[in-house]
Short mmCIF file of C-alpha atoms in Angstrom, two decimals:
data_model
loop_
_atom_site.label_atom_id
_atom_site.label_comp_id
_atom_site.label_asym_id
_atom_site.label_seq_id
_atom_site.Cartn_x
_atom_site.Cartn_y
_atom_site.Cartn_z
CA MET A 1385 72.76 100.25 63.11
CA ASP A 1386 71.76 97.28 65.27
CA ILE A 1387 69.06 95.15 63.95
CA ASN A 1388 67.82 92.64 66.49
CA ILE A 1389 67.13 89.39 64.52
CA GLU A 1390 66.83 87.11 67.65
CA ASP A 1391 63.36 86.28 66.70
CA ILE A 1392 64.24 85.35 63.17
CA LEU A 1393 66.99 83.08 64.54
CA ALA A 1394 64.69 81.48 66.87
CA ASP A 1395 62.31 80.80 64.12
CA LEU A 1396 65.04 79.13 62.15
CA ASP A 1397 65.97 77.09 65.24
CA ARG A 1398 62.58 75.91 65.73
CA ASP A 1399 62.38 74.74 62.17
CA THR A 1400 65.39 72.44 62.50
CA THR A 1401 64.81 71.32 66.01
CA ALA A 1402 61.20 70.39 65.41
CA ILE A 1403 62.02 67.09 63.96
CA ASP A 1404 64.91 66.71 66.34
CA SER A 1405 63.04 67.25 69.53
CA GLY A 1406 60.16 65.16 68.16
CA SER A 1407 62.34 62.19 67.45
CA ALA A 1408 64.20 62.69 70.65
CA TYR A 1409 60.95 62.76 72.50
CA LEU A 1410 59.90 59.52 70.83
CA SER A 1411 63.20 57.66 71.37
CA SER A 1412 63.57 58.69 74.85
CA GLU A 1413 60.19 57.38 75.51
CA HIS A 1414 61.23 53.97 73.97
CA ASP A 1415 64.47 54.07 75.96
CA THR A 1416 63.21 54.90 79.37
CA THR A 1417 59.90 53.31 79.46
CA ARG A 1418 59.77 50.52 76.91
CA PHE A 1419 56.24 50.22 76.11
CA SER A 1420 55.84 46.72 74.86
CA GLU A 1421 52.60 45.76 73.51
CA SER A 1422 50.59 48.51 75.07
CA ASN A 1423 52.57 51.02 73.18
CA GLY A 1424 49.80 52.12 70.98
CA ASP A 1425 46.98 52.71 73.38
CA HIS A 1426 49.31 54.32 75.90
CA LYS A 1427 50.24 56.81 73.33
CA ASP A 1428 46.61 57.57 72.81
CA VAL A 1429 46.18 58.22 76.41
CA ASP A 1430 49.22 60.50 76.36
CA ARG A 1431 47.79 62.38 73.47
CA GLN A 1432 44.40 62.85 75.11
CA VAL A 1433 46.27 64.18 78.12
CA GLU A 1434 48.24 66.49 75.99
CA VAL A 1435 45.13 67.83 74.48
CA GLN A 1436 43.71 68.42 77.91
CA LYS A 1437 46.78 70.19 78.97
CA THR A 1438 47.28 72.29 75.92
CA SER A 1439 46.33 75.37 77.76
CA SER A 1440 49.39 75.06 79.99
CA HIS A 1441 51.61 74.09 77.10
CA LYS A 1442 53.23 71.26 78.75
CA THR A 1443 54.98 68.52 76.83
CA ILE A 1444 54.70 65.16 78.46
CA SER A 1445 57.85 63.32 78.98
CA ALA A 1446 59.09 61.03 81.59
CA ALA A 1447 61.61 63.54 82.82
CA ALA A 1448 58.96 66.36 83.05
CA ASP A 1449 56.58 64.04 84.85
CA TYR A 1450 59.18 63.17 87.36
CA GLU A 1451 59.89 66.80 88.03
CA CYS A 1452 56.27 67.42 88.45
CA LEU A 1453 56.02 64.49 91.01
CA VAL A 1454 58.90 65.86 92.96
CA THR A 1455 57.30 69.32 93.16
CA HIS A 1456 54.05 67.82 94.30
CA TRP A 1457 55.93 65.67 96.83
CA ARG A 1458 57.68 68.72 98.29
CA ASN A 1459 54.63 70.81 98.42
CA GLU A 1460 52.67 68.02 100.14
CA ARG A 1461 55.25 67.51 102.70
CA VAL A 1462 55.34 71.34 103.64
CA ALA A 1463 51.76 72.42 103.13
CA PRO A 1464 49.51 72.24 106.22
CA GLU A 1465 46.51 71.24 104.21
CA LEU A 1466 45.97 68.19 101.99
CA LEU A 1467 46.59 69.14 98.33
CA ALA A 1468 44.75 67.91 95.32
CA PHE A 1469 45.69 64.55 94.17
CA PRO A 1470 47.31 64.64 90.60
CA HIS A 1471 45.35 61.80 89.07
CA LEU A 1472 46.64 61.90 85.45
CA LEU A 1473 50.23 62.30 86.54
CA MET A 1474 50.15 59.42 89.00
CA ASP A 1475 48.40 57.18 86.63
CA ARG A 1476 51.15 57.90 84.08
CA ILE A 1477 53.98 57.41 86.61
CA LEU A 1478 52.65 54.20 87.89
CA HIS A 1479 52.18 52.83 84.53
CA ARG A 1480 55.71 53.65 83.59
CA LEU A 1481 57.02 52.30 86.84
CA ASN A 1482 55.19 49.06 86.10
CA ASN A 1483 56.66 48.83 82.59
CA GLN A 1484 60.08 49.57 83.70
CA ILE A 1485 60.08 46.84 86.38
CA GLU A 1486 58.89 44.40 83.76
CA HIS A 1487 61.47 45.47 81.38
CA LEU A 1488 64.21 45.07 84.09
CA GLU A 1489 63.11 41.67 84.83
CA ASN A 1490 63.22 40.65 81.19
CA LEU A 1491 66.72 42.16 80.81
CA SER A 1492 68.14 40.42 83.83
CA MET A 1493 66.71 37.10 82.39
CA GLY A 1494 68.38 37.84 79.24
CA PHE A 1495 71.60 38.14 81.24
CA LEU A 1496 71.20 34.75 82.69
CA GLU A 1497 70.60 33.02 79.39
CA HIS A 1498 73.45 34.26 77.40
CA ASN A 1499 76.36 35.99 79.19
CA PHE A 1500 77.94 38.42 76.84
CA ASP A 1501 81.34 39.46 78.00
CA LYS A 1502 81.07 42.86 76.29
CA GLU A 1503 77.83 43.70 77.98
CA SER A 1504 78.46 45.49 81.21
CA LYS A 1505 76.29 45.44 84.25
CA LEU A 1506 76.26 49.20 84.58
CA PRO A 1507 73.06 50.10 82.67
CA LEU A 1508 71.18 47.49 84.66
CA LEU A 1509 72.58 48.72 87.87
CA CYS A 1510 71.56 52.30 87.00
CA MET A 1511 68.08 51.28 86.09
CA GLU A 1512 67.64 49.42 89.27
CA ALA A 1513 68.79 52.37 91.37
CA GLU A 1514 66.62 54.68 89.37
CA VAL A 1515 63.38 52.51 89.95
CA GLU A 1516 64.22 52.30 93.67
CA ARG A 1517 64.49 56.01 93.76
CA LEU A 1518 61.26 56.57 92.08
CA LYS A 1519 59.56 54.00 94.18
CA PHE A 1520 60.82 55.89 97.27
CA VAL A 1521 59.47 59.11 96.06
CA VAL A 1522 55.98 57.63 95.30
CA ARG A 1523 56.00 55.85 98.68
CA SER A 1524 56.96 58.88 100.66
CA TYR A 1525 54.42 61.02 98.87
CA VAL A 1526 51.53 58.58 99.42
CA ARG A 1527 52.52 57.89 103.03
CA CYS A 1528 52.63 61.71 103.71
CA ARG A 1529 49.06 62.03 102.23
CA LEU A 1530 47.78 59.11 104.24
CA HIS A 1531 49.10 60.77 107.34
CA LYS A 1532 47.29 63.94 106.60
CA ILE A 1533 44.14 62.08 105.75
CA ASP A 1534 44.39 60.48 109.19
CA LYS A 1535 44.88 63.87 110.76
CA PHE A 1536 42.02 65.68 109.05
CA SER A 1537 39.59 62.85 108.59
CA LEU A 1538 36.73 64.64 110.41
CA TYR A 1539 37.57 67.73 108.51
CA LEU A 1540 37.40 65.98 105.23
CA ARG A 1541 34.07 64.46 106.18
CA GLN A 1542 32.77 67.84 106.88
CA ILE A 1543 33.98 69.09 103.43
CA ASN A 1544 32.32 66.16 101.83
CA GLN A 1545 28.81 66.80 103.50
CA ASP A 1546 28.98 70.54 102.87
CA ARG A 1547 27.19 70.88 99.68
CA SER A 1548 28.25 74.45 99.01
CA ASN A 1549 31.86 73.62 98.87
CA LEU A 1550 33.45 73.85 95.50
CA GLU A 1551 35.99 70.93 95.67
CA SER A 1552 34.54 67.61 95.93
CA LEU A 1553 36.45 64.94 97.78
CA ASN A 1554 36.85 63.03 94.49
CA ASP A 1555 39.40 65.60 93.22
CA LEU A 1556 41.22 65.78 96.46
CA LEU A 1557 41.66 62.15 97.03
CA SER A 1558 42.48 59.26 94.77
CA ARG A 1559 40.08 56.33 94.66
CA GLN A 1560 42.30 54.35 96.99
CA GLU A 1561 42.72 57.09 99.33
CA MET A 1562 38.91 57.42 99.66
CA ILE A 1563 38.62 53.79 100.58
CA TYR A 1564 41.36 54.34 103.19
CA HIS A 1565 39.63 57.44 104.48
CA GLU A 1566 36.39 55.79 104.90
CA ARG A 1567 37.53 52.43 106.40
CA HIS A 1568 39.94 54.01 108.76
CA SER A 1569 37.48 56.61 110.16
CA GLU A 1570 35.09 53.63 110.51
CA ILE A 1571 37.27 51.41 112.53
CA LEU A 1572 38.56 54.39 114.59
CA LEU A 1573 35.13 55.42 115.44
CA LYS A 1574 34.37 51.88 116.37
CA LEU A 1575 37.21 51.86 118.84
CA PHE A 1576 36.08 55.13 120.36
CA ASN A 1577 32.44 54.24 120.53
CA ASN A 1578 33.09 50.89 122.27
CA SER A 1579 35.67 51.97 124.66
CA ILE A 1580 34.34 55.42 125.64
CA LEU A 1581 31.59 57.15 123.85
CA LYS A 1582 29.03 54.37 124.60
CA HIS A 1583 29.24 55.16 128.16
CA MET A 1584 28.70 58.82 127.74
CA PRO A 1585 25.39 60.63 128.15
CA GLN A 1586 23.48 61.00 125.00
CA GLU A 1587 24.23 64.65 124.27
CA LEU A 1588 28.03 64.03 124.44
CA GLN A 1589 28.29 61.05 122.11
CA ALA A 1590 29.07 62.90 119.01
CA ILE A 1591 32.65 62.59 117.87
CA ASP A 1592 32.42 65.74 115.71
CA ASP A 1593 30.83 68.11 118.24
CA THR A 1594 31.39 71.68 117.10
CA GLU A 1595 29.01 73.28 119.76
CA GLY A 1596 31.08 72.36 122.88
CA SER A 1597 33.79 74.41 124.55
CA VAL A 1598 36.33 72.96 122.18
CA ASN A 1599 35.72 72.31 118.45
CA MET A 1600 36.37 68.66 117.91
CA ILE A 1601 37.08 69.01 114.18
CA ASP A 1602 40.67 69.76 113.46
CA ALA A 1603 41.05 72.18 110.55
CA PRO A 1604 44.31 72.61 108.88
CA ASN A 1605 46.50 75.34 110.38
CA TRP A 1606 45.98 77.92 107.56
CA GLY A 1607 48.25 80.48 109.18
CA LYS A 1608 51.35 78.19 109.22
CA PHE A 1609 54.54 79.71 108.04
CA VAL A 1610 56.02 78.14 105.06
CA PHE A 1611 59.20 78.79 103.03
CA LEU A 1612 58.42 79.39 99.39
CA PHE A 1613 60.33 79.92 96.15
CA VAL A 1614 58.70 82.14 93.59
CA ARG A 1615 58.88 80.39 90.27
CA GLY A 1616 56.83 82.49 87.96
CA SER A 1617 55.05 81.43 84.88
CA PRO A 1618 57.12 78.84 82.79
CA GLU A 1619 57.98 80.97 79.81
CA GLY A 1620 57.60 84.66 78.92
CA SER A 1621 53.92 84.30 78.38
CA SER A 1622 51.52 86.88 79.77
CA ASP A 1623 50.36 86.31 83.25
CA PRO A 1624 47.42 88.33 84.58
CA LEU A 1625 48.66 88.07 88.15
CA GLN A 1626 52.13 89.25 87.35
CA GLU A 1627 53.16 92.70 87.78
CA THR A 1628 56.25 94.83 87.48
CA ASN A 1629 57.78 96.71 90.35
CA GLU A 1630 59.88 99.96 90.34
CA ASP A 1631 63.07 98.06 89.64
CA GLY A 1632 61.59 96.56 86.50
CA GLN A 1633 61.43 93.04 88.01
CA ALA A 1634 58.55 90.83 87.57
CA CYS A 1635 56.57 90.16 90.79
CA TYR A 1636 53.29 89.08 92.30
CA LEU A 1637 51.46 91.20 94.70
CA VAL A 1638 49.86 89.67 97.62
CA THR A 1639 48.07 91.26 100.64
CA ILE A 1640 48.53 90.15 104.32
CA PRO A 1641 44.92 90.80 105.60
CA GLU A 1642 45.98 90.94 109.37
CA LEU A 1643 48.48 93.84 108.75
CA ASN A 1644 46.71 95.10 105.75
CA GLU A 1645 50.03 95.26 104.00
CA GLU A 1646 51.11 94.52 100.43
CA VAL A 1647 53.97 92.47 99.63
CA GLU A 1648 55.88 92.10 96.44
CA LEU A 1649 57.12 88.50 95.76
CA THR A 1650 59.66 88.98 93.05
CA ILE A 1651 60.34 86.09 90.72
CA GLY A 1652 63.35 84.00 91.80
CA GLY A 1653 63.09 85.11 95.55
CA ILE A 1654 62.73 83.00 98.69
CA TYR A 1655 60.17 84.07 101.25
CA VAL A 1656 58.78 82.99 104.50
CA MET A 1657 55.00 83.63 104.37
CA ARG A 1658 51.75 82.43 106.01
CA TYR A 1659 50.20 79.74 104.05
CA HIS A 1660 46.78 81.19 103.36
CA ILE A 1661 48.30 84.26 101.72
CA ILE A 1662 49.97 82.34 98.99
CA LYS A 1663 47.55 79.47 98.72
CA HIS A 1664 46.14 80.78 95.37
CA LEU A 1665 49.62 81.07 93.96
CA LEU A 1666 50.45 77.59 94.90
CA ARG A 1667 47.35 76.28 93.18
CA GLU A 1668 48.40 77.90 90.06
CA ASP A 1669 51.98 76.60 90.23
CA LYS A 1670 53.50 80.08 90.48
CA VAL A 1671 55.33 79.29 93.62
CA VAL A 1672 56.84 76.12 95.03
CA LEU A 1673 57.18 75.20 98.82
CA ILE A 1674 60.61 74.27 99.99
CA MET B 1124 37.52 67.98 142.08
CA TYR B 1125 35.78 66.26 139.19
CA GLY B 1126 38.54 66.59 136.52
CA ASP B 1127 41.42 65.41 138.58
CA LEU B 1128 41.26 61.71 137.56
CA ALA B 1129 41.02 62.67 133.94
CA ASN B 1130 44.20 64.81 134.49
CA LYS B 1131 45.97 61.86 135.78
CA LEU B 1132 45.03 59.86 132.59
CA ILE B 1133 46.39 62.73 130.39
CA LEU B 1134 49.63 62.57 132.36
CA GLU B 1135 49.71 58.87 131.55
CA ALA B 1136 49.15 59.66 127.89
CA LYS B 1137 51.90 62.11 127.87
CA ARG B 1138 54.27 59.56 129.39
CA THR B 1139 53.20 57.05 126.62
CA GLN B 1140 53.99 59.60 124.07
CA GLN B 1141 57.42 60.35 125.40
CA LEU B 1142 58.12 56.72 125.74
CA VAL B 1143 57.26 55.96 122.24
CA ASN B 1144 59.31 58.98 120.96
CA THR B 1145 62.45 58.07 122.76
CA ASN B 1146 62.83 54.40 121.88
CA ALA B 1147 61.86 53.24 118.44
CA SER B 1148 60.83 49.74 119.71
CA SER B 1149 57.55 51.04 120.84
CA GLU B 1150 55.94 48.94 123.55
CA LEU B 1151 52.68 50.40 124.49
CA PRO B 1152 52.23 50.59 128.26
CA MET B 1153 49.26 48.95 129.93
CA PHE B 1154 45.80 50.20 129.13
CA GLN B 1155 44.64 51.98 132.43
CA GLU B 1156 41.40 49.96 132.56
CA GLU B 1157 40.44 50.92 136.23
CA MET B 1158 41.20 54.66 135.67
CA VAL B 1159 39.12 54.73 132.66
CA HIS B 1160 36.50 52.87 134.45
CA LEU B 1161 36.51 55.24 137.43
CA ILE B 1162 36.27 58.26 135.11
CA LEU B 1163 33.28 56.74 133.30
CA LYS B 1164 31.75 56.18 136.75
CA GLU B 1165 32.30 59.84 137.55
CA VAL B 1166 30.66 60.75 134.35
CA SER B 1167 27.60 58.75 135.11
CA GLN B 1168 27.40 60.26 138.48
CA LEU B 1169 27.57 63.75 136.92
CA GLN B 1170 24.94 62.69 134.50
CA ARG B 1171 22.62 61.75 137.39
CA ASN B 1172 23.28 65.09 138.91
CA ALA B 1173 22.49 66.90 135.63
CA GLU B 1174 19.16 65.01 135.33
CA PHE B 1175 18.28 65.96 138.91
CA LEU B 1176 19.02 69.62 138.21
CA LYS B 1177 16.98 69.42 135.14
CA LEU B 1178 14.04 68.22 137.05
CA GLN B 1179 13.94 71.17 139.49
CA GLU B 1180 13.64 73.81 136.87
CA GLU B 1181 12.20 76.48 139.09
CA GLY B 1182 15.69 77.00 140.59
CA GLY B 1183 16.34 79.77 138.28
CA LYS B 1184 19.80 81.17 137.80
CA VAL B 1185 21.52 79.07 140.41
CA SER B 1186 20.46 75.66 139.05
CA LYS B 1187 21.15 76.72 135.52
CA CYS B 1188 24.71 77.59 136.47
CA GLN B 1189 25.01 74.27 138.28
CA TYR B 1190 23.77 72.40 135.41
CA PHE B 1191 26.22 74.17 133.06
CA VAL B 1192 29.17 73.39 135.28
CA THR B 1193 28.16 69.82 135.39
CA MET B 1194 28.08 69.63 131.68
CA LEU B 1195 31.42 71.24 131.55
CA CYS B 1196 32.88 68.59 133.74
CA MET B 1197 31.48 65.84 131.65
CA GLU B 1198 32.82 67.42 128.59
CA ARG B 1199 36.13 67.72 130.06
CA ASN B 1200 36.15 64.21 131.05
CA LYS B 1201 35.13 63.08 127.60
CA ARG B 1202 37.88 65.08 126.15
CA CYS B 1203 40.58 63.54 128.27
CA LEU B 1204 39.28 60.04 127.58
CA LEU B 1205 39.24 60.53 123.87
CA ALA B 1206 42.75 62.10 123.91
CA TYR B 1207 44.11 59.09 125.73
CA GLU B 1208 42.51 56.75 123.35
CA LYS B 1209 43.70 58.67 120.36
CA VAL B 1210 47.35 58.73 121.52
CA ARG B 1211 47.15 54.93 121.99
CA SER B 1212 45.49 54.37 118.68
CA GLU B 1213 48.09 56.46 116.80
CA VAL B 1214 50.87 54.30 118.33
CA LEU B 1215 49.02 51.22 117.28
CA ALA B 1216 48.72 52.58 113.71
CA SER B 1217 52.45 53.37 113.39
CA LEU B 1218 52.98 49.84 114.76
CA ALA B 1219 50.84 48.40 112.09
CA TRP B 1220 52.78 50.31 109.37
CA GLU B 1221 56.32 49.51 110.71
CA HIS B 1222 56.25 45.99 111.78
CA ASN B 1223 53.40 44.24 110.13
CA GLY B 1224 52.87 43.76 106.56
CA MET B 1225 56.15 41.87 106.55
CA GLU B 1226 56.26 38.20 106.20
CA PHE B 1227 55.09 37.39 109.65
CA PHE B 1228 52.04 39.38 109.16
CA SER B 1229 49.59 36.91 110.58
CA ASP B 1230 51.01 36.55 114.09
CA ILE B 1231 50.63 40.08 115.33
CA THR B 1232 50.18 38.82 118.80
CA GLY B 1233 53.29 36.72 118.70
CA LYS B 1234 55.42 39.69 117.61
CA THR B 1235 54.13 42.37 119.91
CA GLN B 1236 54.26 40.64 123.23
CA ASP B 1237 52.42 43.64 124.72
CA SER B 1238 49.12 42.54 123.29
CA GLY B 1239 48.18 41.81 126.82
CA ASN B 1240 48.61 45.49 127.48
CA LEU B 1241 45.96 46.35 124.98
CA SER B 1242 42.26 46.46 125.75
CA HIS B 1243 40.01 44.08 123.99
CA TYR B 1244 38.72 46.88 121.54
CA GLU B 1245 42.30 48.03 120.80
CA GLN B 1246 43.35 44.49 119.73
CA GLU B 1247 40.39 44.49 117.39
CA TYR B 1248 41.40 47.96 116.08
CA LEU B 1249 44.91 46.78 115.50
CA LYS B 1250 43.83 43.73 113.72
CA GLU B 1251 41.46 45.68 111.42
CA TYR B 1252 43.91 48.46 110.74
CA SER B 1253 46.64 45.91 109.76
CA GLN B 1254 44.20 44.38 107.36
CA LEU B 1255 43.56 47.87 105.90
CA VAL B 1256 47.24 48.51 105.52
CA SER B 1257 47.73 45.27 103.70
CA ASP B 1258 44.75 46.08 101.52
CA MET B 1259 46.22 49.42 100.66
CA LYS B 1260 49.40 47.89 99.43
CA THR B 1261 47.69 45.52 97.06
CA GLY B 1262 45.78 48.07 95.30
CA ASP B 1263 47.00 50.41 92.57
CA LEU B 1264 50.38 50.87 94.28
CA ILE B 1265 51.40 47.29 94.18
CA ASP B 1266 54.79 48.06 92.75
CA VAL B 1267 55.53 50.61 95.43
CA ASP B 1268 55.79 48.70 98.61
CA LEU B 1269 54.24 51.29 100.85
CA SER B 1270 55.41 49.99 104.18
CA GLY B 1271 58.83 50.00 103.01
CA SER B 1272 61.73 52.25 104.24
CA LEU B 1273 61.16 55.92 104.31
CA THR B 1274 64.88 56.65 104.27
CA PRO B 1275 65.90 57.39 100.70
CA PRO B 1276 68.03 54.62 99.06
CA SER B 1277 71.47 55.75 98.53
CA ASP B 1278 73.48 52.68 97.55
CA VAL B 1279 72.44 49.72 95.28
CA PHE B 1280 74.68 47.24 97.21
CA ILE B 1281 75.42 47.28 100.93
CA ASP B 1282 77.30 45.21 103.31
CA VAL B 1283 75.27 43.48 106.00
CA ARG B 1284 76.07 41.44 109.04
CA VAL B 1285 73.70 38.87 110.36
CA LEU B 1286 72.74 39.47 113.90
CA ARG B 1287 70.42 36.78 114.69
CA ASP B 1288 70.37 33.26 113.36
CA ALA B 1289 67.51 32.89 110.96
CA GLY B 1290 68.40 29.67 109.05
CA GLU B 1291 67.55 29.77 105.45
CA ILE B 1292 65.46 32.69 104.35
CA GLN B 1293 63.83 33.02 101.07
CA THR B 1294 63.65 36.39 99.55
CA GLU B 1295 61.98 37.20 96.32
CA TYR B 1296 65.26 37.23 94.63
CA GLY B 1297 66.91 34.23 95.99
CA VAL B 1298 68.02 32.11 99.02
CA PHE B 1299 70.28 33.37 101.72
CA ASN B 1300 71.74 31.14 104.32
CA LEU B 1301 71.75 33.45 107.36
CA ILE B 1302 74.26 32.21 109.92
CA LYS B 1303 74.97 34.41 112.84
CA GLY B 1304 78.10 36.48 112.38
CA SER B 1305 78.46 36.02 108.72
CA GLN B 1306 78.51 38.98 106.32
CA PHE B 1307 76.97 39.58 102.98
CA PHE B 1308 77.36 41.94 100.11
CA VAL B 1309 73.87 42.16 98.76
CA ARG B 1310 71.43 44.37 96.95
CA GLN B 1311 69.70 46.83 99.30
CA ALA B 1312 66.39 46.25 97.97
CA ASP B 1313 66.51 42.57 98.85
CA VAL B 1314 67.39 42.83 102.43
CA GLU B 1315 65.50 45.95 103.35
CA ARG B 1316 62.74 43.87 104.93
CA LEU B 1317 65.26 41.72 106.94
CA ILE B 1318 66.97 44.86 108.27
CA GLN B 1319 63.59 46.13 109.40
CA GLN B 1320 62.81 42.82 111.12
CA GLY B 1321 66.14 43.04 112.93
CA TYR B 1322 67.87 39.99 111.56
CA LEU B 1323 70.46 41.93 109.68
CA GLN B 1324 72.58 45.02 110.53
CA LYS B 1325 73.52 47.40 107.97
CA LEU B 1326 77.26 48.29 107.82
#
């Protein structure tokens, strides 16, 4: 007689690891990010964030944030449209980065004052390399977004003016990107106006003419093919979109409207697919672009 | 035909694009002042035609068609002009990201010796855009040097050779005496800017 006691064992495991993981979480936070005086209030912020995120059951740690950032970065670089800006995540990451740089400076000062022989340079070196890497990812991410903002500036403006639209520009862009968007379109428009449009007849002076033979507003190429990896929901939680196919594998069903054909995206598979078909899955983090 | 001049301008824009793509030291070719001027003249001529056509409305179908074609010609000219200007402005923007924002930010004109090649408005645009870029860097993202290298960092320390005499250069982390031909073993983050400026060569 086989009795499956895995759930009981898991329960026991959770009991013992509850303290462990908690303290590990705290200590790792101290190790990697070194909150100095702002320790208390930042924790509060973290808690609030955690409360907001309880629906998705995500624990907030530096490592998880980094994973999340890399996913955002990868998606942004592949997706044809501008994706929503992760405000909370970026706030946390920039805060940590700032703290870590300060901490590094303090440490290297300490090295100058009293040179211990036994203290090796290795941890310092690793931290520096790590900071450089994180900085690179953030830089690349932001630059990629700025490039897209330049490309779609008229389209974004149209979104902003369109009252019926669900997303406001505030969610899509960070505060600084808003400023960039506004100022850049302003000076670009000034250039065009001064050098060309001023000399044009009245009815041709618009920069965002949609009536003419060619639409002047560049919309993202929704039909672009992208590579995607189907990740599925994080744990075995119930997922309304998820279904089971004949082989018993979990999958998502999407429909290609042009062909009127249904496709199964099995979890763990890699597909090439038009972007607009998998847009809603990307929003909900079920797939990642590669 | 009416669109021919504009077509020439687009060919010029295409050449500009290829020139910039092939060699990284982007030197923008001369702004085609007279060609743009000629096209604008053509447009105003077309406009006069259109106004004339508008006045004799009793022409019926024929004049309607003439008016429509005239409008299309103007639209085409506008499209070509804007495309040309847009290509140039994009090159300028990438210039502002790559080369400026370094230590010698203020003297754009000294660095890009093709500033004579730019039209007056383009110079203005370049200046304003560089200002915008530097403003972006001092915002929330001050720790992340936005105009920094976009190739991922692989090593902490690298060997560099000095290509051009630069005398003593102060970086944020210390003083180097850059004598031509000498080699250093330094942290990559320190010398990234100097490599971008062309003083050092990575080994």
